[in-house]
């Protein structure tokens, strides 16, 4: 069991959370008072060894306590270094802060003076070494000052920075001057539906990636990754331990579900995988992160008795009741119900053509499996659907069956059916608490439909009705065979719902 892990506050300071080795519970955490992760680790280990102070990390009491001063912690850290490790640390400090290597190698002038004081940069100018191929020279910022009409000198604008050779420097989006990739800037650009190169290429290849999905991924970056890592974290600087600390922070401090944490991993892993394939980064650190185990939360379905009571109930909204029937008897998803148009209802052949789905963000789109399925429906249901569509003032072949009263050219949003369904459940005695404990949602009606049909027909017929993509129809089926299967589907549906429709 880990003894502690680090998390970032909204201000960017690292906070140490300690784990009780007996109970396994964590404390509320204590700020280390630093924004440097390496320094925060040293402080946390010192607290683990000598006891956590009661004062705040930046309080006068804490700073006056010689036993827990940060310089002392750094000294103990330095004392444990080997010669090769010390050289590595010197090289890292020189690269990060621009210190001269011979200054870093000097010993403190006075015994007892904190080692960190030797890290101050020299005041005398040092001859700059030539930049390595991996680095670009730091640009000079040019400030233009001009005389205004009133005769006063003022800053007009900041010109583009220039390199030492006079060439202009134009920073790339999500790329630092030294060629590193900013984590959050790249993530937000990657999941921006309108501008992302990745999403455009996915769509051009025929893959499905909805605006809603991209919006959710971008929300993960905005709500979790940016507040924790900030704007300056680079992908090349990410380590697996640091990512692991972040995921435990989401689990313990933010109390996110395991499934949501795994979605956060998917959000970043997909971006970094793409950057690696484009040879923009060499390693994807998220690929080595261990995911959280998700316990399957089985979805319950309404009982037959509850379905009968819902059918007998006088709903507050008859449109929502009709949507309930379509979901329970024919297994349509909420988005597919909203996507039904007049041209999808055949009252002569009593057929329902499920061609589209609808979401508030993506609008009218293909079904989940990108396939059209044709369902035989009862004549009474076909008439109810057509009558519902005819009440639309904008009625036409392409008008929606479940049209919105606020905008006749648009359908009802899919979430509305669930709200009405839950209210109807309460009226028949299924309270909100019980419904949530049983995990009944509007999509449970599709599960109910599939469960009932399996008792009446073989697997192949049920898969056709539900539109499951577990097998494909082959081209050698003849028209006669296809018609025969439609008749079998009609028989199965009629026998399954006869006692409900005649009640």
Short mmCIF file of C-alpha atoms in Angstrom, two decimals:
data_model
loop_
_atom_site.label_atom_id
_atom_site.label_comp_id
_atom_site.label_asym_id
_atom_site.label_seq_id
_atom_site.Cartn_x
_atom_site.Cartn_y
_atom_site.Cartn_z
CA UNK A 1 0.00 0.00 0.00
CA UNK A 2 1.32 3.45 -0.88
CA UNK A 3 2.07 5.71 2.07
CA UNK A 4 1.03 8.96 0.44
CA UNK A 5 0.22 10.55 -2.89
CA UNK A 6 0.25 14.10 -4.22
CA UNK A 7 -2.54 16.23 -5.60
CA UNK A 8 -2.65 19.77 -6.90
CA UNK A 9 -4.80 22.53 -5.47
CA UNK A 10 -6.63 25.00 -7.70
CA UNK A 11 -3.74 27.44 -7.11
CA UNK A 12 -1.16 24.95 -8.40
CA UNK A 13 0.38 23.97 -5.05
CA UNK A 14 1.01 20.30 -4.31
CA UNK A 15 -0.92 18.74 -1.47
CA UNK A 16 0.21 15.55 0.30
CA UNK A 17 -2.44 12.97 1.22
CA UNK A 18 -1.27 10.34 3.74
CA UNK A 19 -2.70 6.81 4.00
CA UNK A 20 -3.31 5.09 7.33
CA UNK A 21 -1.44 1.74 7.07
CA UNK A 22 -3.96 0.04 9.37
CA UNK A 23 -7.34 1.26 8.14
CA UNK A 24 -6.30 2.21 4.62
CA UNK A 25 -8.17 5.52 4.92
CA UNK A 26 -6.65 8.81 3.81
CA UNK A 27 -6.46 12.11 5.63
CA UNK A 28 -7.69 15.44 4.28
CA UNK A 29 -4.27 16.29 2.95
CA UNK A 30 -1.81 19.06 3.72
CA UNK A 31 -0.34 21.62 1.36
CA UNK A 32 3.42 21.42 0.92
CA UNK A 33 3.57 25.09 0.02
CA UNK A 34 5.40 24.46 -3.24
CA UNK A 35 4.48 24.15 -6.91
CA UNK A 36 7.51 22.00 -7.68
CA UNK A 37 6.63 18.30 -7.61
CA UNK A 38 10.14 17.04 -6.78
CA UNK A 39 10.35 19.40 -3.84
CA UNK A 40 6.86 18.35 -2.72
CA UNK A 41 7.92 14.69 -2.75
CA UNK A 42 10.94 15.50 -0.55
CA UNK A 43 8.76 17.43 1.90
CA UNK A 44 6.19 14.62 2.05
CA UNK A 45 8.88 12.02 2.76
CA UNK A 46 10.32 14.25 5.49
CA UNK A 47 6.85 14.54 7.05
CA UNK A 48 6.48 10.78 6.80
CA UNK A 49 9.77 10.34 8.62
CA UNK A 50 9.57 13.08 11.29
CA UNK A 51 5.83 13.57 11.59
CA UNK A 52 3.46 15.92 9.80
CA UNK A 53 3.51 19.49 11.22
CA UNK A 54 0.32 20.99 12.57
CA UNK A 55 0.91 24.42 11.02
CA UNK A 56 0.23 25.42 7.43
CA UNK A 57 3.05 24.82 4.98
CA UNK A 58 3.56 28.58 4.46
CA UNK A 59 2.91 29.70 8.03
CA UNK A 60 5.48 31.46 10.28
CA UNK A 61 5.30 28.63 12.81
CA UNK A 62 6.24 26.04 10.24
CA UNK A 63 9.06 28.17 8.83
CA UNK A 64 10.47 28.78 12.33
CA UNK A 65 10.70 25.06 13.07
CA UNK A 66 14.28 24.03 12.23
CA UNK A 67 13.44 20.34 12.10
CA UNK A 68 11.17 20.69 9.07
CA UNK A 69 12.74 23.49 7.05
CA UNK A 70 12.77 22.80 3.36
CA UNK A 71 16.54 23.52 3.03
CA UNK A 72 17.21 20.86 5.67
CA UNK A 73 15.08 18.44 3.69
CA UNK A 74 17.06 19.29 0.57
CA UNK A 75 20.29 18.74 2.48
CA UNK A 76 19.19 15.28 3.60
CA UNK A 77 18.20 14.58 0.02
CA UNK A 78 21.62 15.65 -1.25
CA UNK A 79 23.38 13.59 1.44
CA UNK A 80 21.74 10.43 0.08
CA UNK A 81 22.92 11.03 -3.51
CA UNK A 82 25.73 9.08 -5.13
CA UNK A 83 28.28 10.88 -7.28
CA UNK A 84 26.61 9.79 -10.54
CA UNK A 85 23.17 10.82 -9.25
CA UNK A 86 24.55 14.19 -8.18
CA UNK A 87 25.90 14.83 -11.67
CA UNK A 88 22.50 13.99 -13.11
CA UNK A 89 20.78 16.43 -10.71
CA UNK A 90 23.30 19.16 -11.60
CA UNK A 91 22.61 18.60 -15.29
CA UNK A 92 18.83 18.74 -14.74
CA UNK A 93 19.03 21.95 -12.67
CA UNK A 94 21.30 23.54 -15.23
CA UNK A 95 18.86 22.68 -18.03
CA UNK A 96 15.75 23.82 -16.16
CA UNK A 97 16.97 27.10 -14.62
CA UNK A 98 19.84 28.06 -16.93
CA UNK A 99 22.49 27.93 -14.18
CA UNK A 100 26.13 27.67 -15.16
CA UNK A 101 27.50 24.18 -14.47
CA UNK A 102 30.67 25.39 -12.69
CA UNK A 103 28.54 27.45 -10.26
CA UNK A 104 26.38 24.44 -9.46
CA UNK A 105 29.48 22.37 -8.66
CA UNK A 106 30.80 24.92 -6.10
CA UNK A 107 30.46 24.21 -2.39
CA UNK A 108 28.62 26.63 -0.08
CA UNK A 109 30.76 29.46 1.16
CA UNK A 110 29.80 28.89 4.77
CA UNK A 111 29.18 25.65 6.63
CA UNK A 112 25.59 25.30 7.71
CA UNK A 113 24.29 27.59 4.99
CA UNK A 114 21.51 25.83 3.01
CA UNK A 115 22.75 24.09 -0.08
CA UNK A 116 20.11 25.78 -2.23
CA UNK A 117 21.89 29.13 -1.81
CA UNK A 118 24.65 27.83 -4.04
CA UNK A 119 22.15 27.53 -6.84
CA UNK A 120 21.87 31.30 -7.38
CA UNK A 121 22.86 32.28 -10.92
CA UNK A 122 26.10 34.20 -11.30
CA UNK A 123 25.88 37.93 -11.83
CA UNK A 124 28.68 38.06 -14.37
CA UNK A 125 27.71 37.26 -17.92
CA UNK A 126 28.57 33.79 -19.16
CA UNK A 127 29.34 32.99 -22.76
CA UNK A 128 26.23 31.27 -24.14
CA UNK A 129 26.85 27.89 -25.69
CA UNK A 130 25.47 27.04 -29.10
CA UNK A 131 21.96 25.61 -28.96
CA UNK A 132 21.60 21.88 -29.43
CA UNK A 133 19.58 20.59 -32.40
CA UNK A 134 16.73 19.70 -30.04
CA UNK A 135 16.52 23.27 -28.76
CA UNK A 136 15.67 26.53 -30.44
CA UNK A 137 17.33 29.76 -29.28
CA UNK A 138 15.16 31.85 -27.01
CA UNK A 139 13.54 34.65 -29.01
CA UNK A 140 14.03 38.29 -28.23
CA UNK A 141 10.89 40.27 -27.58
CA UNK A 142 10.78 43.51 -29.53
CA UNK A 143 8.78 46.38 -28.01
CA UNK A 144 7.83 49.18 -30.36
CA UNK A 145 7.34 52.65 -28.86
CA UNK A 146 6.06 55.46 -31.10
CA UNK A 147 5.08 59.07 -30.64
CA UNK A 148 1.31 59.59 -30.51
CA UNK A 149 -0.45 62.62 -32.10
CA UNK A 150 -0.46 64.41 -28.74
CA UNK A 151 3.33 64.27 -28.65
CA UNK A 152 3.60 61.65 -25.89
CA UNK A 153 5.62 58.48 -26.22
CA UNK A 154 3.64 55.29 -25.68
CA UNK A 155 3.76 51.59 -26.36
CA UNK A 156 2.00 50.87 -29.64
CA UNK A 157 2.20 47.08 -29.85
CA UNK A 158 4.42 44.07 -29.30
CA UNK A 159 6.01 43.05 -32.53
CA UNK A 160 6.58 39.37 -33.28
CA UNK A 161 9.65 38.13 -31.39
CA UNK A 162 12.78 37.59 -33.46
CA UNK A 163 15.63 35.14 -33.19
CA UNK A 164 19.27 36.17 -32.90
CA UNK A 165 19.78 35.83 -36.62
CA UNK A 166 16.90 38.22 -37.26
CA UNK A 167 14.39 35.55 -38.38
CA UNK A 168 10.85 35.89 -37.02
CA UNK A 169 9.57 33.36 -34.50
CA UNK A 170 5.95 32.22 -34.73
CA UNK A 171 5.00 29.87 -31.86
CA UNK A 172 2.88 26.85 -32.78
CA UNK A 173 -0.33 25.99 -30.92
CA UNK A 174 0.52 23.75 -27.98
CA UNK A 175 4.27 23.84 -28.72
CA UNK A 176 6.89 25.52 -26.56
CA UNK A 177 9.89 27.37 -28.07
CA UNK A 178 12.12 24.39 -27.16
CA UNK A 179 9.89 21.97 -29.06
CA UNK A 180 7.92 20.40 -26.20
CA UNK A 181 4.16 19.83 -26.42
CA UNK A 182 1.90 21.48 -23.84
CA UNK A 183 -0.43 18.84 -22.42
CA UNK A 184 -3.72 20.69 -21.97
CA UNK A 185 -3.37 22.88 -25.07
CA UNK A 186 -2.85 19.80 -27.25
CA UNK A 187 -5.74 17.94 -25.58
CA UNK A 188 -8.19 20.79 -26.15
CA UNK A 189 -7.06 21.20 -29.74
CA UNK A 190 -7.30 17.43 -30.31
CA UNK A 191 -10.91 17.23 -29.08
CA UNK A 192 -12.14 20.46 -30.72
CA UNK A 193 -14.74 19.08 -33.14
CA UNK A 194 -14.58 22.00 -35.56
CA UNK A 195 -10.79 22.34 -35.88
CA UNK A 196 -9.25 18.96 -34.91
CA UNK A 197 -7.20 17.35 -37.68
CA UNK A 198 -7.66 13.96 -36.01
CA UNK A 199 -11.47 14.20 -35.96
CA UNK A 200 -11.58 15.40 -39.57
CA UNK A 201 -9.49 12.45 -40.72
CA UNK A 202 -11.61 10.03 -38.68
CA UNK A 203 -14.77 11.31 -40.33
CA UNK A 204 -13.16 11.27 -43.79
CA UNK A 205 -12.29 7.61 -43.26
CA UNK A 206 -15.92 6.85 -42.51
CA UNK A 207 -15.57 6.42 -38.75
CA UNK A 208 -18.18 7.73 -36.32
CA UNK A 209 -17.19 10.41 -33.83
CA UNK A 210 -20.02 12.61 -32.61
CA UNK A 211 -19.92 16.19 -31.43
CA UNK A 212 -21.35 15.06 -28.12
CA UNK A 213 -18.47 12.62 -27.54
CA UNK A 214 -15.86 15.23 -28.45
CA UNK A 215 -17.56 17.76 -26.15
CA UNK A 216 -17.46 15.29 -23.23
CA UNK A 217 -13.76 14.58 -23.81
CA UNK A 218 -12.99 18.29 -23.91
CA UNK A 219 -14.96 18.74 -20.68
CA UNK A 220 -12.69 16.17 -18.99
CA UNK A 221 -9.68 18.29 -19.93
CA UNK A 222 -11.32 21.49 -18.70
CA UNK A 223 -12.68 20.05 -15.44
CA UNK A 224 -9.88 17.70 -14.32
CA UNK A 225 -6.62 17.82 -16.28
CA UNK A 226 -6.13 21.58 -16.56
CA UNK A 227 -6.94 22.40 -12.88
CA UNK A 228 -4.48 19.71 -11.75
CA UNK A 229 -1.56 20.04 -14.19
CA UNK A 230 -1.98 23.69 -15.17
CA UNK A 231 -1.10 25.27 -18.51
CA UNK A 232 2.67 24.70 -18.41
CA UNK A 233 2.87 20.90 -18.08
CA UNK A 234 4.46 19.32 -21.15
CA UNK A 235 3.71 15.85 -22.45
CA UNK A 236 7.43 15.05 -22.58
CA UNK A 237 7.70 15.79 -18.83
CA UNK A 238 4.83 13.51 -17.77
CA UNK A 239 5.81 10.43 -15.79
CA UNK A 240 3.79 7.34 -14.94
CA UNK A 241 4.05 7.95 -11.13
CA UNK A 242 2.74 11.49 -11.61
CA UNK A 243 -0.15 10.24 -13.73
CA UNK A 244 -0.86 7.57 -11.14
CA UNK A 245 -1.01 10.24 -8.42
CA UNK A 246 -3.44 12.23 -10.54
CA UNK A 247 -5.75 9.24 -11.04
CA UNK A 248 -5.80 8.50 -7.31
CA UNK A 249 -6.55 12.17 -6.75
CA UNK A 250 -9.60 11.81 -9.01
CA UNK A 251 -10.62 8.66 -7.15
CA UNK A 252 -10.10 9.83 -3.56
CA UNK A 253 -10.20 13.62 -3.53
CA UNK A 254 -12.71 14.18 -6.35
CA UNK A 255 -14.56 10.89 -5.61
CA UNK A 256 -15.11 10.05 -9.27
CA UNK A 257 -16.43 6.64 -10.29
CA UNK A 258 -13.95 4.14 -11.70
CA UNK A 259 -15.68 4.26 -15.07
CA UNK A 260 -15.29 8.06 -15.24
CA UNK A 261 -11.59 7.83 -14.34
CA UNK A 262 -11.07 5.30 -17.13
CA UNK A 263 -12.80 7.67 -19.53
CA UNK A 264 -10.29 10.35 -18.50
CA UNK A 265 -7.52 7.90 -19.35
CA UNK A 266 -9.11 7.20 -22.74
CA UNK A 267 -9.42 10.94 -23.38
CA UNK A 268 -5.67 11.52 -23.07
CA UNK A 269 -4.45 8.14 -24.31
CA UNK A 270 -6.18 8.61 -27.66
CA UNK A 271 -4.59 12.02 -28.15
CA UNK A 272 -1.09 10.91 -27.17
CA UNK A 273 -1.34 7.77 -29.29
CA UNK A 274 -2.17 9.91 -32.31
CA UNK A 275 0.72 12.30 -31.59
CA UNK A 276 3.07 9.31 -31.32
CA UNK A 277 1.84 7.91 -34.65
CA UNK A 278 2.44 11.33 -36.21
CA UNK A 279 5.98 11.14 -34.77
CA UNK A 280 5.45 14.35 -32.82
CA UNK A 281 6.26 12.64 -29.50
CA UNK A 282 8.37 9.56 -28.91
CA UNK A 283 6.60 8.00 -25.92
CA UNK A 284 3.00 7.90 -24.71
CA UNK A 285 3.25 7.73 -20.88
CA UNK A 286 -0.50 7.14 -20.48
CA UNK A 287 -0.19 3.79 -22.26
CA UNK A 288 1.56 2.37 -19.17
CA UNK A 289 -1.05 3.59 -16.67
CA UNK A 290 -3.12 0.91 -14.94
CA UNK A 291 -6.86 1.32 -15.28
CA UNK A 292 -9.41 1.04 -12.49
CA UNK A 293 -11.61 -2.02 -12.17
CA UNK A 294 -15.24 -1.28 -13.01
CA UNK A 295 -17.91 -3.36 -11.34
CA UNK A 296 -20.69 -4.02 -13.80
CA UNK A 297 -23.86 -2.37 -12.56
CA UNK A 298 -26.57 -4.49 -14.11
CA UNK A 299 -29.52 -2.58 -15.50
CA UNK A 300 -32.91 -3.76 -14.30
CA UNK A 301 -36.09 -3.75 -16.37
CA UNK A 302 -39.72 -3.07 -15.46
CA UNK A 303 -41.81 -6.13 -14.69
CA UNK A 304 -44.70 -7.23 -16.91
CA UNK A 305 -47.12 -6.05 -14.25
CA UNK A 306 -45.51 -2.61 -14.18
CA UNK A 307 -45.67 -2.38 -17.98
CA UNK A 308 -49.40 -3.19 -17.92
CA UNK A 309 -50.00 -0.55 -15.24
CA UNK A 310 -48.06 2.02 -17.25
CA UNK A 311 -50.17 1.23 -20.32
CA UNK A 312 -53.38 1.59 -18.31
CA UNK A 313 -52.19 4.85 -16.73
CA UNK A 314 -53.54 8.16 -18.02
CA UNK A 315 -50.21 9.89 -18.70
CA UNK A 316 -49.87 13.63 -18.30
CA UNK A 317 -48.36 13.72 -21.81
CA UNK A 318 -49.76 11.35 -24.45
CA UNK A 319 -46.80 12.00 -26.75
CA UNK A 320 -44.42 10.63 -24.11
CA UNK A 321 -46.71 7.62 -23.61
CA UNK A 322 -46.54 6.87 -27.34
CA UNK A 323 -42.73 7.09 -27.17
CA UNK A 324 -42.87 4.66 -24.24
CA UNK A 325 -44.84 2.16 -26.37
CA UNK A 326 -42.39 2.43 -29.27
CA UNK A 327 -39.45 1.80 -26.91
CA UNK A 328 -41.07 -1.09 -25.02
CA UNK A 329 -42.66 -2.93 -27.99
CA UNK A 330 -40.09 -2.31 -30.75
CA UNK A 331 -36.86 -1.60 -28.85
CA UNK A 332 -36.09 1.84 -30.30
CA UNK A 333 -33.51 3.94 -28.50
CA UNK A 334 -34.53 7.42 -27.31
CA UNK A 335 -32.47 9.07 -30.05
CA UNK A 336 -34.05 6.84 -32.70
CA UNK A 337 -37.54 7.81 -31.50
CA UNK A 338 -36.67 11.51 -31.84
CA UNK A 339 -35.20 10.82 -35.30
CA UNK A 340 -38.42 9.30 -36.70
CA UNK A 341 -39.93 11.30 -39.58
CA UNK A 342 -43.19 10.99 -41.50
CA UNK A 343 -41.44 9.17 -44.36
CA UNK A 344 -40.38 6.48 -41.88
CA UNK A 345 -44.00 5.46 -41.12
CA UNK A 346 -45.77 3.18 -43.62
CA UNK A 347 -49.44 2.88 -42.60
CA UNK A 348 -50.25 0.76 -45.67
CA UNK A 349 -47.68 -2.00 -45.08
CA UNK A 350 -47.58 -1.29 -41.34
CA UNK A 351 -43.80 -0.87 -41.37
CA UNK A 352 -41.47 1.30 -39.31
CA UNK A 353 -38.20 2.30 -41.01
CA UNK A 354 -35.54 3.15 -38.40
CA UNK A 355 -33.09 5.21 -40.45
CA UNK A 356 -31.80 7.92 -38.14
CA UNK A 357 -31.03 8.96 -34.61
CA UNK A 358 -31.12 12.46 -33.15
CA UNK A 359 -29.09 14.20 -30.48
CA UNK A 360 -29.28 17.78 -29.33
CA UNK A 361 -25.62 18.40 -30.18
CA UNK A 362 -25.19 16.38 -33.40
CA UNK A 363 -28.68 16.81 -34.84
CA UNK A 364 -30.01 14.14 -37.21
CA UNK A 365 -27.45 11.40 -37.79
CA UNK A 366 -27.23 7.71 -38.62
CA UNK A 367 -28.25 5.01 -36.17
CA UNK A 368 -25.73 3.66 -33.69
CA UNK A 369 -24.69 0.84 -36.03
CA UNK A 370 -25.04 2.96 -39.20
CA UNK A 371 -27.65 0.51 -40.45
CA UNK A 372 -31.31 0.92 -41.38
CA UNK A 373 -33.69 -1.62 -39.91
CA UNK A 374 -37.29 -2.18 -40.99
CA UNK A 375 -39.77 -3.33 -38.35
CA UNK A 376 -43.32 -4.63 -38.83
CA UNK A 377 -45.58 -2.76 -36.40
CA UNK A 378 -49.18 -3.11 -35.34
CA UNK A 379 -51.62 -1.09 -37.43
CA UNK A 380 -52.91 0.73 -34.35
CA UNK A 381 -49.40 1.90 -33.46
CA UNK A 382 -48.76 3.02 -37.05
CA UNK A 383 -51.96 5.11 -36.97
CA UNK A 384 -51.05 6.64 -33.62
CA UNK A 385 -47.63 7.64 -34.94
CA UNK A 386 -49.10 9.18 -38.08
CA UNK A 387 -51.77 11.05 -36.11
CA UNK A 388 -49.07 12.39 -33.80
CA UNK A 389 -47.12 13.63 -36.84
CA UNK A 390 -50.17 15.24 -38.49
CA UNK A 391 -50.71 17.54 -35.52
CA UNK A 392 -47.50 19.32 -36.46
CA UNK A 393 -48.23 22.71 -38.11
CA UNK A 394 -45.15 22.06 -40.29
CA UNK A 395 -46.39 18.59 -41.33
CA UNK A 396 -44.65 17.09 -44.37
CA UNK A 397 -42.78 14.01 -45.54
CA UNK A 398 -39.62 15.11 -43.77
CA UNK A 399 -41.24 16.54 -40.64
CA UNK A 400 -40.62 14.80 -37.34
CA UNK A 401 -43.17 12.46 -35.77
CA UNK A 402 -42.28 13.54 -32.24
CA UNK A 403 -42.07 17.26 -33.00
CA UNK A 404 -41.26 20.00 -30.53
CA UNK A 405 -43.99 22.49 -29.59
CA UNK A 406 -41.29 25.19 -29.25
CA UNK A 407 -39.85 24.62 -32.72
CA UNK A 408 -42.11 22.65 -35.09
CA UNK A 409 -39.21 21.90 -37.43
CA UNK A 410 -37.24 20.16 -34.68
CA UNK A 411 -37.94 16.98 -32.68
CA UNK A 412 -38.31 16.54 -28.95
CA UNK A 413 -34.94 16.10 -27.22
CA UNK A 414 -34.36 12.43 -26.24
CA UNK A 415 -33.98 13.18 -22.54
CA UNK A 416 -37.60 14.34 -22.32
CA UNK A 417 -38.98 10.81 -22.69
CA UNK A 418 -37.02 9.64 -19.67
CA UNK A 419 -38.34 12.47 -17.49
CA UNK A 420 -41.94 11.59 -18.38
CA UNK A 421 -41.24 7.87 -17.92
CA UNK A 422 -39.87 8.42 -14.41
CA UNK A 423 -42.89 10.51 -13.46
CA UNK A 424 -45.22 7.78 -14.70
CA UNK A 425 -43.32 5.19 -12.66
CA UNK A 426 -43.83 7.29 -9.54
CA UNK A 427 -47.57 7.42 -10.24
CA UNK A 428 -47.77 3.59 -10.28
CA UNK A 429 -45.80 3.35 -7.02
CA UNK A 430 -42.15 3.06 -8.14
CA UNK A 431 -40.46 5.90 -6.28
CA UNK A 432 -37.32 7.65 -7.46
CA UNK A 433 -35.27 5.96 -4.74
CA UNK A 434 -36.49 2.49 -5.73
CA UNK A 435 -36.02 3.22 -9.42
CA UNK A 436 -32.40 4.27 -8.87
CA UNK A 437 -31.70 1.26 -6.67
CA UNK A 438 -33.05 -1.00 -9.43
CA UNK A 439 -31.17 1.07 -12.03
CA UNK A 440 -34.18 1.53 -14.29
CA UNK A 441 -33.79 4.14 -17.01
CA UNK A 442 -35.63 4.82 -20.26
CA UNK A 443 -33.16 2.56 -22.08
CA UNK A 444 -34.34 -0.27 -19.81
CA UNK A 445 -37.44 -0.47 -22.04
CA UNK A 446 -35.19 -1.65 -24.90
CA UNK A 447 -33.82 -4.35 -22.58
CA UNK A 448 -37.39 -5.29 -21.64
CA UNK A 449 -38.31 -5.63 -25.32
CA UNK A 450 -35.29 -7.84 -26.05
CA UNK A 451 -35.95 -10.03 -22.99
CA UNK A 452 -39.58 -10.66 -23.95
CA UNK A 453 -38.82 -11.34 -27.62
CA UNK A 454 -36.15 -13.91 -26.74
CA UNK A 455 -38.88 -16.00 -25.13
CA UNK A 456 -40.84 -16.03 -28.38
CA UNK A 457 -38.28 -16.35 -31.19
CA UNK A 458 -34.83 -17.59 -32.13
CA UNK A 459 -31.73 -15.46 -31.75
CA UNK A 460 -31.52 -14.44 -35.41
CA UNK A 461 -35.02 -12.95 -35.50
CA UNK A 462 -34.48 -11.05 -32.26
CA UNK A 463 -31.20 -9.59 -33.50
CA UNK A 464 -32.91 -8.31 -36.63
CA UNK A 465 -35.65 -6.65 -34.63
CA UNK A 466 -33.24 -5.04 -32.14
CA UNK A 467 -30.70 -4.05 -34.78
CA UNK A 468 -27.78 -5.71 -33.00
CA UNK A 469 -24.64 -5.89 -35.13
CA UNK A 470 -23.60 -9.41 -34.27
CA UNK A 471 -23.87 -10.81 -37.80
CA UNK A 472 -24.49 -9.49 -41.31
CA UNK A 473 -27.16 -10.37 -43.82
CA UNK A 474 -25.59 -11.99 -46.86
CA UNK A 475 -26.28 -10.96 -50.44
CA UNK A 476 -27.58 -14.36 -51.58
CA UNK A 477 -30.91 -13.96 -49.72
CA UNK A 478 -33.73 -13.78 -52.22
CA UNK A 479 -36.70 -11.45 -52.09
CA UNK A 480 -38.93 -14.37 -51.12
CA UNK A 481 -36.67 -15.30 -48.22
CA UNK A 482 -36.51 -11.68 -47.08
CA UNK A 483 -40.29 -11.35 -47.18
CA UNK A 484 -40.61 -14.59 -45.26
CA UNK A 485 -38.37 -13.25 -42.52
CA UNK A 486 -40.49 -10.11 -42.31
CA UNK A 487 -43.57 -12.27 -41.86
CA UNK A 488 -41.80 -14.24 -39.12
CA UNK A 489 -40.88 -10.97 -37.42
CA UNK A 490 -44.50 -9.81 -37.67
CA UNK A 491 -45.77 -13.05 -36.11
CA UNK A 492 -43.29 -12.83 -33.24
CA UNK A 493 -44.12 -9.20 -32.46
CA UNK A 494 -47.88 -9.73 -32.68
CA UNK A 495 -47.85 -12.76 -30.40
CA UNK A 496 -45.53 -11.07 -27.92
CA UNK A 497 -47.62 -7.91 -27.46
CA UNK A 498 -51.15 -9.16 -28.16
CA UNK A 499 -52.17 -9.30 -24.50
CA UNK A 500 -50.88 -5.74 -23.97
CA UNK A 501 -52.43 -4.16 -27.05
CA UNK A 502 -55.83 -5.73 -26.41
CA UNK A 503 -55.88 -4.85 -22.69
#
